């Protein structure tokens, strides 16, 4: 530790004075946003992780540290393996179907046809309507006693009678889960279709003209021009869908509440049900959910970076 | 410039003085607001409990202008969860009416009944233990009910059934006859809404229950397993609606009201649903004792909903007491009985009711004999779990489901 000479200390002071305000200036603009993120995003994450390691009574009294016990209890839940598998099926099937259907629909809506404007508006409806409302409508429509879908299926002779096992769509875990997947696809389609439609409209028309001049077939044009140029829009829509579907709560809650038992629960609804009696264990489930979301985001970042490399 | 500033500041000072003058006397009088959180017994906007309580709150405010009661109504499906969330978040209501859980008393969150009610002896004594923790009463019985088998006399007559079934085999045989004609034989609500009641009624039929006489949990007892096996057999045979684990009581009662169901266990409080459906006449509906394995059970399930007073910051005890004394007057108790066909929670109102109402009198008489839910701090968790998973006990392996619930009970809170 050398002693600073007067000259040195003056220069450091001067230098600091010279560039510290300039360095702090951006903070002035970014600061509020960072503070907001810290309070609204990071702090709850910290609390969540801390809660996962606490022993908490059902009424919210902290009874001390639980160590890893909450995670052990969670892992011992007999229904957990089924719930995890179901969550994967839930996300993969809904997102895959939604993206495929949206690719077709966006292509259709990109064509000029009479009534296109009205058709585009109509497509917004499932998106604009509250998901909860849509779910309740479907739950009623599937009612074993007098649901409109059952009435229709009886009229056309597919089903015979009401209040039997076949007409009780939401009572059997398998068919209930399938119907909820259908509802989830139904409400996810508008957003991804619009995202892809925007992407389609961003593709310059002269490229298509060039392809035409070169004599490329429509399928070839689609594969070599449309799909690659659609990739940014596709990936954004895909990621947002994965997140939305993974976190989806109202559809399952309104249609079956995860029942019978936990046989139509995903990790999101299961987390909520755990919270009623076991707050710590529910927080442990949240941590697991959070980990899964982080993994998805990391995969996304890799994919987008990889997309950029290839484009350049 | 200076002058105007001066006038402005004196004006402000005057305003502030005026403000103080206006505020301080009322502050000394302590304009208290009591938050009252109640379960909704109604079937829609026309008969919501909000109206019932608002009338009391308004009458009370007229008599005590310095106390305002804010009423919040929550539907039954969400009541426990919402109240528990309030407690978890430390946003205690002052008074709740609905389910009462002894764990709140255990944690010292509640006032003793004698602290917030002048005449605790008038509260129905048979439910005193259920509302107590460690020998002290915290829950004040507000409204009670007794269960019975309800049957559709028309359907029974059409299918040649002359007497209501008393044994399980008779239930199954009668239900099969009804089912053969395209209606639901027996309505079995094992969905989350109130599965703990339906399950207990069946357990009782085989000499089982949630706890034995000494208060030990016996959820996975051989009798109970046998009971679930019998129920599974009935469900498989199509004697009940399909997949009972996903069917809620209110929905089934609506179907009963539409004449779609032959019989089901219920309580008089569900009669308004029937009259609302406007398909069955009151004389089409019969009630009988609940069937058991070898004969009708001699005890029914008595259910009691309680008022509980939360301490919060501990400053409102006198106001809560004033309000509860007011709200428990016989006229309000009887108004509740007439509105929802429940039974009263006080002895004086029960005596008055038995004299005037012939339909409800037998139910009032049955109450002192009633079997009740366990009075145990882990009942809250046990109940939640029964509601969620008891439906899956209808199946090949009821024992493992009952084992899981038993473990929850033993694990405690």
XYZ file of C-alpha atoms in Angstrom:
725
model
C 0.000 0.000 0.000
C 1.771 3.102 -1.155
C 0.843 6.514 0.056
C -0.769 8.615 -2.608
C 0.955 11.802 -3.455
C -1.139 14.916 -3.452
C -0.877 15.079 -7.186
C -2.097 11.532 -7.689
C -5.063 11.952 -5.411
C -6.027 15.123 -7.193
C -5.897 13.456 -10.585
C -7.985 10.511 -9.435
C -10.459 12.862 -7.911
C -10.558 14.889 -11.062
C -10.799 11.830 -13.246
C -13.614 10.415 -11.161
C -15.393 13.725 -11.303
C -14.826 13.823 -15.009
C -16.477 10.586 -15.948
C -18.683 9.458 -13.120
C -21.795 11.493 -14.049
C -21.470 10.376 -17.635
C -21.305 6.804 -16.466
C -24.320 7.212 -14.193
C -26.492 8.975 -16.734
C -27.782 5.794 -18.423
C -28.654 4.437 -15.009
C -31.049 7.310 -14.647
C -33.009 6.001 -17.604
C -32.552 2.288 -17.094
C -32.748 2.471 -13.306
C -36.536 2.606 -12.870
C -36.993 -0.304 -15.228
C -34.317 -2.306 -13.425
C -35.897 -1.467 -10.102
C -39.267 -2.584 -11.395
C -37.809 -5.869 -12.621
C -36.044 -6.373 -9.308
C -39.200 -5.776 -7.286
C -41.739 -7.484 -9.506
C -39.685 -10.347 -10.951
C -36.568 -11.076 -8.950
C -37.872 -10.516 -5.445
C -40.798 -12.955 -5.811
C -38.334 -15.520 -7.159
C -36.193 -15.096 -4.061
C -39.238 -15.391 -1.808
C -40.450 -18.447 -3.706
C -37.140 -20.233 -3.304
C -36.933 -19.273 0.355
C -40.503 -20.522 0.952
C -39.624 -23.851 -0.631
C -37.153 -24.469 2.183
C -39.459 -23.438 5.026
C -41.851 -25.455 7.114
C -45.084 -23.480 6.991
C -48.402 -24.326 8.623
C -51.480 -24.432 6.367
C -52.479 -21.045 7.758
C -49.230 -19.397 6.820
C -47.246 -19.530 10.040
C -43.569 -20.208 9.579
C -42.569 -23.083 11.833
C -38.886 -23.113 10.968
C -36.612 -24.458 8.302
C -37.606 -27.562 6.405
C -34.331 -28.235 4.610
C -35.049 -30.334 1.540
C -38.114 -31.939 3.157
C -40.600 -30.074 0.966
C -38.897 -31.425 -2.125
C -38.796 -34.923 -0.629
C -42.527 -34.773 0.144
C -43.169 -33.492 -3.346
C -41.181 -36.345 -4.841
C -43.097 -38.823 -2.687
C -46.481 -37.623 -3.974
C -47.873 -40.746 -5.627
C -49.534 -38.671 -8.337
C -46.461 -36.650 -9.310
C -45.050 -38.889 -12.083
C -48.416 -38.920 -13.850
C -48.697 -35.158 -13.494
C -45.227 -34.578 -14.978
C -45.894 -36.856 -17.944
C -49.242 -35.192 -18.467
C -47.648 -31.751 -18.397
C -45.270 -32.758 -21.187
C -48.123 -34.229 -23.241
C -50.164 -31.101 -22.567
C -47.470 -28.691 -23.780
C -46.164 -30.711 -26.731
C -49.510 -31.726 -28.194
C -51.146 -28.316 -27.838
C -48.210 -26.337 -29.197
C -47.561 -28.757 -32.068
C -51.204 -28.811 -33.166
C -51.587 -25.059 -32.742
C -48.487 -24.254 -34.817
C -49.439 -26.674 -37.608
C -52.996 -25.411 -37.836
C -51.791 -21.821 -37.651
C -49.353 -22.360 -40.523
C -52.229 -23.509 -42.700
C -54.642 -20.825 -41.472
C -52.170 -17.979 -41.871
C -51.494 -19.106 -45.450
C -55.242 -19.077 -46.065
C -55.767 -15.669 -44.519
C -52.892 -14.293 -46.578
C -54.808 -15.033 -49.781
C -57.221 -12.532 -51.245
C -60.792 -13.780 -51.064
C -64.165 -12.126 -50.612
C -65.007 -11.669 -46.960
C -61.386 -11.928 -45.876
C -61.722 -8.999 -43.523
C -64.722 -10.525 -41.777
C -62.985 -13.894 -41.566
C -59.908 -12.312 -40.004
C -62.060 -10.568 -37.438
C -63.903 -13.760 -36.624
C -60.589 -15.444 -35.929
C -59.944 -13.018 -33.091
C -63.041 -14.141 -31.174
C -61.556 -17.121 -29.274
C -58.596 -14.947 -28.374
C -60.633 -11.945 -27.278
C -63.054 -13.987 -25.185
C -61.976 -14.763 -21.644
C -60.381 -18.207 -21.506
C -62.374 -18.922 -18.397
C -65.597 -18.159 -20.223
C -64.643 -20.372 -23.145
C -63.841 -23.199 -20.742
C -67.173 -22.871 -18.960
C -68.997 -22.860 -22.285
C -67.255 -26.100 -23.243
C -67.909 -27.630 -19.847
C -71.608 -26.986 -20.250
C -71.611 -28.148 -23.837
C -70.089 -31.445 -22.687
C -72.547 -31.968 -19.818
C -73.476 -35.641 -19.636
C -77.144 -34.889 -19.081
C -77.996 -32.225 -21.628
C -74.811 -30.727 -23.079
C -75.286 -29.437 -26.607
C -72.408 -31.541 -27.964
C -73.999 -34.670 -26.524
C -77.390 -33.692 -27.915
C -75.810 -33.266 -31.346
C -73.927 -36.566 -31.161
C -77.140 -38.297 -30.115
C -79.038 -36.693 -32.990
C -76.583 -37.866 -35.605
C -76.494 -41.321 -34.040
C -72.911 -41.436 -32.784
C -73.940 -41.692 -29.148
C -76.887 -43.440 -27.583
C -78.433 -41.958 -24.477
C -77.342 -39.502 -21.825
C -75.814 -39.815 -18.381
C -73.834 -42.858 -19.430
C -70.117 -43.332 -19.472
C -69.792 -42.438 -23.150
C -71.568 -39.107 -22.820
C -69.681 -38.197 -19.667
C -66.720 -36.683 -21.480
C -65.320 -34.766 -18.529
C -65.748 -37.634 -16.063
C -63.204 -39.963 -17.683
C -59.658 -38.652 -17.250
C -58.554 -39.611 -20.773
C -61.390 -38.001 -22.670
C -61.507 -35.018 -20.299
C -57.832 -34.342 -20.942
C -58.316 -34.677 -24.686
C -61.182 -32.197 -24.643
C -59.151 -29.737 -22.597
C -56.333 -30.018 -25.132
C -58.845 -29.230 -27.873
C -60.071 -26.169 -25.986
C -56.484 -25.037 -25.399
C -55.686 -25.382 -29.107
C -58.861 -23.470 -29.919
C -57.855 -20.501 -27.761
C -54.174 -20.574 -28.834
C -54.750 -20.559 -32.587
C -55.664 -16.873 -33.062
C -52.460 -15.510 -31.577
C -50.092 -17.798 -33.468
C -52.033 -17.350 -36.706
C -51.748 -13.592 -36.417
C -48.058 -13.798 -35.564
C -47.432 -15.972 -38.614
C -49.664 -13.814 -40.797
C -47.588 -10.781 -39.864
C -44.497 -12.780 -40.776
C -45.965 -13.781 -44.121
C -46.835 -10.206 -44.981
C -43.251 -9.190 -44.231
C -41.866 -11.403 -47.003
C -41.156 -9.220 -50.059
C -43.236 -10.188 -53.070
C -40.344 -9.814 -55.547
C -38.728 -12.964 -54.146
C -41.870 -14.876 -55.086
C -41.807 -13.312 -58.541
C -38.192 -14.391 -58.966
C -39.152 -17.923 -57.946
C -41.958 -17.880 -60.450
C -39.579 -16.748 -63.199
C -37.253 -19.603 -62.248
C -40.169 -21.994 -62.589
C -40.279 -23.209 -58.988
C -43.317 -25.296 -58.001
C -45.622 -23.874 -55.295
C -44.472 -26.521 -52.789
C -40.845 -25.806 -53.575
C -41.484 -22.073 -53.179
C -43.130 -22.665 -49.835
C -40.294 -24.818 -48.563
C -37.410 -22.735 -49.841
C -38.747 -19.208 -49.459
C -41.772 -18.978 -47.169
C -40.673 -21.304 -44.387
C -37.093 -19.984 -43.942
C -38.233 -16.366 -44.042
C -41.030 -17.148 -41.636
C -38.642 -18.578 -39.071
C -38.317 -15.500 -36.791
C -42.089 -15.087 -36.521
C -42.499 -18.836 -36.097
C -39.993 -19.073 -33.276
C -41.463 -16.146 -31.371
C -44.965 -17.569 -31.690
C -43.709 -21.002 -30.656
C -41.961 -19.784 -27.530
C -44.836 -17.605 -26.370
C -47.182 -20.523 -26.934
C -45.021 -22.924 -24.967
C -44.941 -20.504 -22.026
C -48.664 -19.803 -22.190
C -49.647 -23.431 -22.436
C -47.238 -24.533 -19.734
C -48.669 -21.942 -17.351
C -52.242 -22.505 -18.445
C -54.509 -22.654 -15.421
C -58.100 -21.569 -16.197
C -58.955 -24.275 -18.747
C -58.112 -27.165 -16.456
C -59.474 -25.438 -13.388
C -62.825 -24.600 -14.915
C -63.381 -27.875 -16.752
C -62.262 -30.535 -14.259
C -60.368 -28.885 -11.374
C -57.712 -31.462 -12.149
C -60.093 -34.271 -11.160
C -60.939 -37.048 -10.719
C -58.213 -37.043 -8.091
C -55.249 -35.434 -9.808
C -55.704 -37.368 -13.017
C -56.159 -34.364 -15.267
C -53.811 -32.022 -13.382
C -50.690 -30.467 -14.812
C -47.887 -29.122 -12.624
C -49.513 -25.677 -12.667
C -52.884 -26.762 -11.276
C -51.224 -29.254 -8.935
C -49.120 -26.445 -7.479
C -52.296 -24.511 -6.733
C -53.976 -27.493 -5.112
C -50.955 -28.172 -2.925
C -51.014 -24.584 -1.712
C -54.273 -25.157 0.126
C -52.670 -27.443 2.709
C -48.924 -27.488 2.124
C -47.477 -24.094 1.312
C -43.841 -25.211 1.444
C -44.422 -28.172 -0.825
C -46.360 -25.967 -3.209
C -43.406 -23.570 -3.303
C -41.146 -26.535 -4.059
C -43.423 -27.375 -6.989
C -43.158 -23.720 -8.092
C -39.384 -23.941 -8.004
C -39.516 -27.040 -10.215
C -41.908 -25.250 -12.577
C -39.651 -22.220 -12.602
C -36.671 -24.425 -13.451
C -38.558 -25.904 -16.380
C -39.463 -22.451 -17.710
C -35.818 -21.354 -17.425
C -34.737 -24.410 -19.416
C -37.273 -23.620 -22.122
C -36.000 -20.036 -22.325
C -32.383 -21.204 -22.572
C -33.307 -23.546 -25.397
C -35.072 -20.659 -27.091
C -32.025 -18.403 -26.789
C -29.811 -21.094 -28.283
C -32.190 -21.678 -31.138
C -32.493 -17.998 -31.988
C -28.739 -17.451 -31.863
C -28.291 -20.500 -34.074
C -30.903 -19.053 -36.454
C -28.957 -15.802 -36.683
C -25.664 -17.594 -37.361
C -27.164 -19.460 -40.230
C -28.812 -16.376 -41.673
C -25.583 -14.390 -41.697
C -48.072 38.558 -4.385
C -47.189 38.280 -0.739
C -50.677 39.115 0.246
C -52.215 36.463 -1.874
C -49.743 33.946 -0.512
C -50.759 34.997 2.960
C -54.439 34.595 2.277
C -53.789 31.253 0.755
C -51.840 30.046 3.739
C -54.359 31.327 6.256
C -57.011 29.685 4.182
C -55.085 26.463 4.338
C -54.616 26.802 8.059
C -58.297 27.424 8.497
C -59.068 24.411 6.353
C -56.702 22.287 8.365
C -58.303 23.500 11.589
C -61.727 22.788 10.161
C -60.528 19.400 9.094
C -59.281 18.623 12.555
C -62.488 19.889 14.033
C -64.470 17.640 11.745
C -62.352 14.574 12.154
C -61.437 14.421 15.804
C -64.845 13.910 17.431
C -65.728 11.035 15.149
C -62.280 9.563 15.608
C -62.870 9.633 19.341
C -66.135 7.806 18.737
C -64.166 5.268 16.693
C -66.185 4.763 13.536
C -65.486 1.054 13.311
C -65.899 -1.067 10.239
C -66.388 -4.770 10.746
C -65.640 -7.042 7.821
C -68.008 -9.963 7.690
C -67.165 -12.828 5.334
C -69.995 -15.285 4.767
C -70.646 -18.348 2.667
C -73.416 -18.095 0.098
C -76.356 -20.429 0.736
C -78.352 -19.070 -2.175
C -78.779 -20.603 -5.595
C -78.482 -17.361 -7.543
C -78.706 -13.592 -7.351
C -82.324 -13.737 -6.172
C -81.637 -15.466 -2.876
C -77.962 -14.770 -2.269
C -76.911 -14.637 1.377
C -75.540 -11.172 0.648
C -79.117 -9.894 0.911
C -79.803 -11.692 4.185
C -76.684 -10.324 5.828
C -77.017 -6.869 4.325
C -80.454 -6.552 5.938
C -78.952 -7.400 9.324
C -75.995 -5.098 8.693
C -78.318 -2.216 7.775
C -80.590 -2.773 10.782
C -77.521 -2.956 12.976
C -76.045 0.211 11.517
C -79.320 2.026 12.120
C -79.156 0.999 15.780
C -75.413 1.628 16.094
C -74.470 4.431 13.685
C -70.811 4.297 14.694
C -70.355 0.714 13.489
C -70.522 -0.249 9.835
C -70.566 -3.891 8.789
C -69.138 -4.706 5.395
C -70.561 -7.948 4.030
C -68.629 -10.115 1.599
C -70.258 -13.267 0.235
C -68.233 -16.174 -1.138
C -69.709 -19.224 -2.840
C -69.345 -22.530 -1.047
C -66.941 -24.064 -3.538
C -64.346 -21.398 -2.802
C -65.186 -20.444 0.768
C -62.555 -22.479 2.623
C -59.808 -21.598 0.169
C -60.551 -17.889 0.187
C -60.774 -17.600 3.955
C -57.588 -19.597 4.273
C -55.858 -17.349 1.762
C -56.940 -14.316 3.796
C -55.428 -15.957 6.876
C -52.257 -16.942 5.025
C -51.870 -13.333 3.922
C -52.676 -11.972 7.396
C -55.687 -10.080 6.060
C -58.009 -11.394 8.710
C -61.738 -10.877 8.369
C -63.371 -9.809 11.632
C -66.181 -12.343 11.484
C -66.710 -15.390 9.276
C -69.828 -17.498 8.864
C -69.426 -20.856 7.170
C -66.925 -23.614 7.837
C -64.973 -23.309 11.038
C -61.645 -24.997 11.578
C -60.148 -25.635 14.973
C -56.666 -24.964 13.627
C -57.509 -21.242 13.625
C -58.313 -21.575 17.327
C -55.160 -23.624 17.867
C -53.106 -20.810 16.399
C -54.746 -18.299 18.714
C -56.401 -16.338 15.916
C -59.930 -16.483 17.293
C -61.869 -14.916 20.142
C -63.491 -17.306 22.589
C -67.230 -17.594 22.034
C -67.887 -16.179 25.503
C -65.777 -13.111 24.660
C -67.878 -12.105 21.699
C -71.333 -13.432 22.563
C -73.405 -12.643 25.635
C -75.385 -15.856 25.903
C -73.245 -18.832 24.752
C -75.604 -21.234 26.525
C -78.256 -20.503 23.939
C -76.021 -21.902 21.177
C -77.070 -25.425 20.275
C -75.253 -27.571 22.838
C -74.896 -30.638 20.600
C -72.443 -28.789 18.380
C -70.480 -27.284 21.241
C -67.663 -29.847 21.075
C -67.363 -29.463 17.322
C -66.838 -25.731 17.780
C -64.338 -26.174 20.577
C -60.615 -26.507 20.829
C -59.027 -27.820 24.040
C -62.330 -27.547 25.871
C -62.964 -23.897 24.996
C -65.661 -22.947 22.544
C -64.559 -20.748 19.630
C -67.083 -21.558 16.915
C -70.642 -20.298 17.396
C -73.203 -22.586 15.724
C -75.101 -20.408 13.278
C -77.007 -22.799 11.088
C -77.336 -26.565 11.147
C -78.719 -29.339 9.040
C -79.411 -33.041 9.161
C -79.090 -35.474 6.263
C -81.726 -37.806 4.884
C -82.373 -39.929 1.810
C -84.423 -37.994 -0.734
C -86.377 -39.898 -3.348
C -88.554 -39.072 -6.291
C -91.963 -40.606 -5.510
C -93.073 -40.404 -9.135
C -90.104 -42.392 -10.416
C -90.511 -44.890 -7.585
C -94.190 -45.380 -8.418
C -93.466 -45.747 -12.150
C -90.923 -48.463 -11.459
C -93.092 -50.300 -8.945
C -90.974 -49.461 -5.909
C -93.269 -49.162 -2.921
C -91.005 -48.338 0.006
C -87.749 -46.380 0.101
C -84.710 -48.671 0.396
C -83.247 -49.318 3.837
C -80.279 -51.524 2.949
C -77.515 -51.085 0.396
C -78.738 -54.122 -1.535
C -82.183 -52.554 -1.770
C -80.603 -49.279 -2.900
C -78.709 -51.128 -5.624
C -81.759 -53.152 -6.714
C -84.055 -50.103 -6.833
C -81.413 -48.029 -8.596
C -80.997 -50.746 -11.213
C -84.745 -50.691 -11.897
C -84.698 -46.903 -12.304
C -81.603 -47.020 -14.460
C -83.226 -49.583 -16.752
C -85.821 -46.922 -17.617
C -83.161 -44.399 -18.598
C -82.890 -42.289 -15.446
C -80.109 -42.120 -12.909
C -80.844 -44.558 -10.081
C -78.779 -43.139 -7.267
C -77.068 -39.730 -7.285
C -73.624 -40.091 -5.738
C -71.825 -36.734 -5.410
C -68.190 -37.592 -4.741
C -66.860 -34.473 -6.495
C -64.954 -31.806 -4.566
C -67.955 -29.785 -3.405
C -69.018 -31.909 -0.437
C -67.556 -35.386 -0.890
C -66.649 -35.552 2.789
C -70.373 -35.664 3.694
C -71.444 -38.296 1.166
C -68.456 -40.473 2.053
C -69.202 -40.293 5.774
C -72.856 -41.216 5.220
C -71.750 -44.394 3.446
C -69.066 -45.164 6.028
C -71.680 -44.836 8.797
C -73.836 -47.379 7.008
C -71.176 -50.010 7.648
C -70.325 -49.032 11.209
C -67.308 -47.049 10.030
C -66.369 -43.401 10.103
C -63.407 -41.046 9.957
C -62.518 -41.462 13.635
C -63.388 -44.119 16.199
C -65.050 -43.349 19.521
C -61.740 -42.426 21.110
C -60.870 -39.912 18.407
C -58.313 -42.083 16.593
C -58.255 -41.752 12.799
C -59.600 -44.926 11.170
C -60.109 -43.778 7.592
C -58.544 -46.916 6.077
C -60.358 -49.350 8.369
C -61.528 -52.668 6.848
C -65.174 -51.532 7.124
C -64.463 -48.384 5.156
C -62.557 -50.291 2.485
C -65.489 -52.691 2.230
C -67.846 -49.713 1.896
C -65.854 -48.263 -0.979
C -65.800 -51.668 -2.649
C -69.569 -51.860 -2.423
C -69.912 -48.366 -3.892
C -67.526 -49.303 -6.702
C -69.721 -52.287 -7.493
C -72.771 -50.033 -7.705
C -71.010 -47.513 -9.932
C -69.770 -50.278 -12.234
C -73.259 -51.714 -12.520
C -74.523 -48.315 -13.633
C -76.721 -47.807 -10.568
C -75.329 -44.293 -10.134
C -74.423 -41.506 -12.506
C -71.153 -42.222 -14.378
C -67.825 -41.183 -12.802
C -69.181 -39.951 -9.442
C -65.756 -38.590 -8.473
C -66.321 -35.662 -10.815
C -69.910 -34.868 -9.879
C -70.828 -32.163 -7.398
C -73.770 -32.169 -5.062
C -75.431 -28.999 -6.323
C -75.290 -30.182 -9.942
C -76.806 -33.535 -9.022
C -79.480 -31.862 -6.956
C -80.395 -29.766 -9.928
C -80.753 -32.969 -11.943
C -82.817 -34.433 -9.111
C -85.003 -31.344 -9.316
C -85.420 -31.898 -13.051
C -86.689 -35.412 -12.304
C -83.631 -37.172 -13.732
C -82.487 -38.920 -10.555
C -84.376 -41.511 -8.515
C -82.796 -40.917 -5.129
C -79.858 -39.343 -3.389
C -78.707 -38.319 0.048
C -79.419 -34.701 0.775
C -80.681 -32.138 3.201
C -83.742 -29.908 3.296
C -81.578 -26.966 2.333
C -81.545 -28.391 -1.179
C -85.335 -28.174 -1.546
C -85.187 -24.622 -2.980
C -83.219 -26.037 -5.923
C -86.092 -28.407 -6.595
C -88.732 -25.703 -6.429
C -86.624 -23.488 -8.696
C -86.455 -26.205 -11.351
C -90.260 -26.222 -11.247
C -90.591 -29.818 -12.462
C -91.314 -31.707 -9.255
C -94.044 -30.701 -6.834
C -93.235 -30.764 -3.120
C -95.416 -33.870 -2.705
C -93.330 -35.722 -5.305
C -90.328 -35.669 -3.027
C -90.069 -38.139 -0.167
C -87.501 -38.366 2.600
C -86.363 -41.420 4.530
C -83.568 -42.522 6.821
C -80.251 -43.096 5.081
C -79.661 -46.688 4.026
C -76.958 -48.812 5.604
C -75.433 -52.185 4.840
C -77.901 -54.182 6.887
C -80.542 -51.588 7.638
C -81.212 -47.864 7.711
C -78.758 -46.022 9.936
C -80.232 -44.746 13.177
C -77.934 -41.744 13.343
C -77.693 -39.127 10.679
C -74.913 -36.736 9.882
C -75.479 -33.414 11.561
C -73.667 -30.558 9.941
C -73.176 -27.222 11.554
C -71.842 -24.021 10.086
C -70.195 -21.703 12.524
C -69.559 -18.055 13.162
C -65.978 -17.359 14.149
C -64.538 -14.032 15.278
C -60.945 -13.271 14.378
C -58.832 -11.226 16.751
C -56.943 -9.332 14.066
C -55.261 -6.473 15.923
C -57.490 -7.130 18.920
C -59.252 -3.766 19.001
C -62.752 -4.651 17.887
C -63.948 -7.137 20.470
C -66.724 -4.922 21.876
C -68.063 -4.094 18.413
C -68.022 -7.729 17.322
C -69.903 -8.719 20.456
C -72.518 -6.036 19.837
C -73.007 -7.242 16.289
C -73.183 -10.949 17.080
C -75.698 -10.403 19.888
C -77.740 -8.456 17.365
C -77.440 -10.935 14.497
C -78.317 -13.969 16.633
C -81.792 -12.699 17.528
C -84.468 -15.320 16.937
C -86.110 -13.300 14.189
C -82.946 -13.370 12.090
C -82.327 -17.049 12.847
C -85.846 -17.903 11.714
C -85.519 -15.672 8.663
C -82.489 -17.733 7.682
C -84.401 -20.969 8.233
C -87.254 -19.760 6.069
C -84.971 -18.510 3.325
C -82.732 -21.570 3.009
C -84.592 -24.340 4.860
C -81.581 -24.938 7.058
C -82.055 -25.540 10.777
C -81.261 -22.909 13.389
C -78.071 -22.667 15.434
C -79.619 -21.521 18.717
C -81.826 -23.435 21.115
C -84.389 -20.663 21.437
C -84.849 -20.461 17.670
C -85.064 -24.275 17.406
C -87.809 -24.366 20.034
C -89.711 -21.654 18.190
C -89.261 -23.491 14.891
C -90.369 -26.903 16.146
C -93.636 -25.323 17.276
C -94.465 -23.666 13.986
C -92.969 -25.736 11.174
C -94.181 -29.315 10.787
C -91.837 -30.126 7.861
C -88.693 -29.205 9.708
C -89.696 -30.384 13.175
C -88.503 -34.010 12.680
C -85.146 -32.777 11.454
C -84.804 -30.540 14.491
C -85.588 -33.567 16.697
C -82.924 -35.665 14.925
C -80.179 -33.139 15.567
C -79.202 -34.068 19.149
C -78.437 -37.598 17.908
C -76.397 -36.488 14.981
C -72.940 -37.765 14.129
C -70.510 -34.962 13.387
C -67.321 -34.335 11.528
C -64.068 -34.867 13.458
C -63.040 -32.065 15.755
C -59.313 -32.138 15.088
C -56.859 -29.537 13.810
C -55.852 -31.741 10.878
C -59.471 -32.079 9.725
C -58.943 -29.096 7.405
C -56.287 -30.977 5.410
C -58.090 -34.305 5.627
C -61.276 -32.749 4.335
C -59.476 -31.055 1.436
C -57.889 -34.321 0.469
C -61.098 -36.323 0.722
C -62.780 -33.785 -1.529
C -59.997 -34.032 -4.066
C -59.274 -37.757 -4.232
C -62.079 -39.823 -2.684
C -63.598 -40.198 -6.155
C -60.565 -42.216 -7.210
C -61.360 -44.749 -4.457
C -64.166 -45.845 -6.756
C -62.050 -48.283 -8.685
C -59.910 -51.369 -8.391
C -57.894 -50.229 -5.376
C -59.892 -48.235 -2.791
C -57.524 -49.273 0.004
C -54.539 -47.318 -1.316
C -56.612 -44.140 -1.652
C -57.927 -44.492 1.895
C -54.354 -45.211 3.043
C -53.206 -41.934 1.501
C -55.935 -39.984 3.299
C -55.170 -41.781 6.578
C -51.513 -40.779 6.214
C -52.525 -37.155 5.718
C -54.597 -37.345 8.890
C -51.697 -38.792 10.887
C -49.149 -36.400 9.416
C -51.074 -33.519 10.963
C -50.586 -29.925 10.054
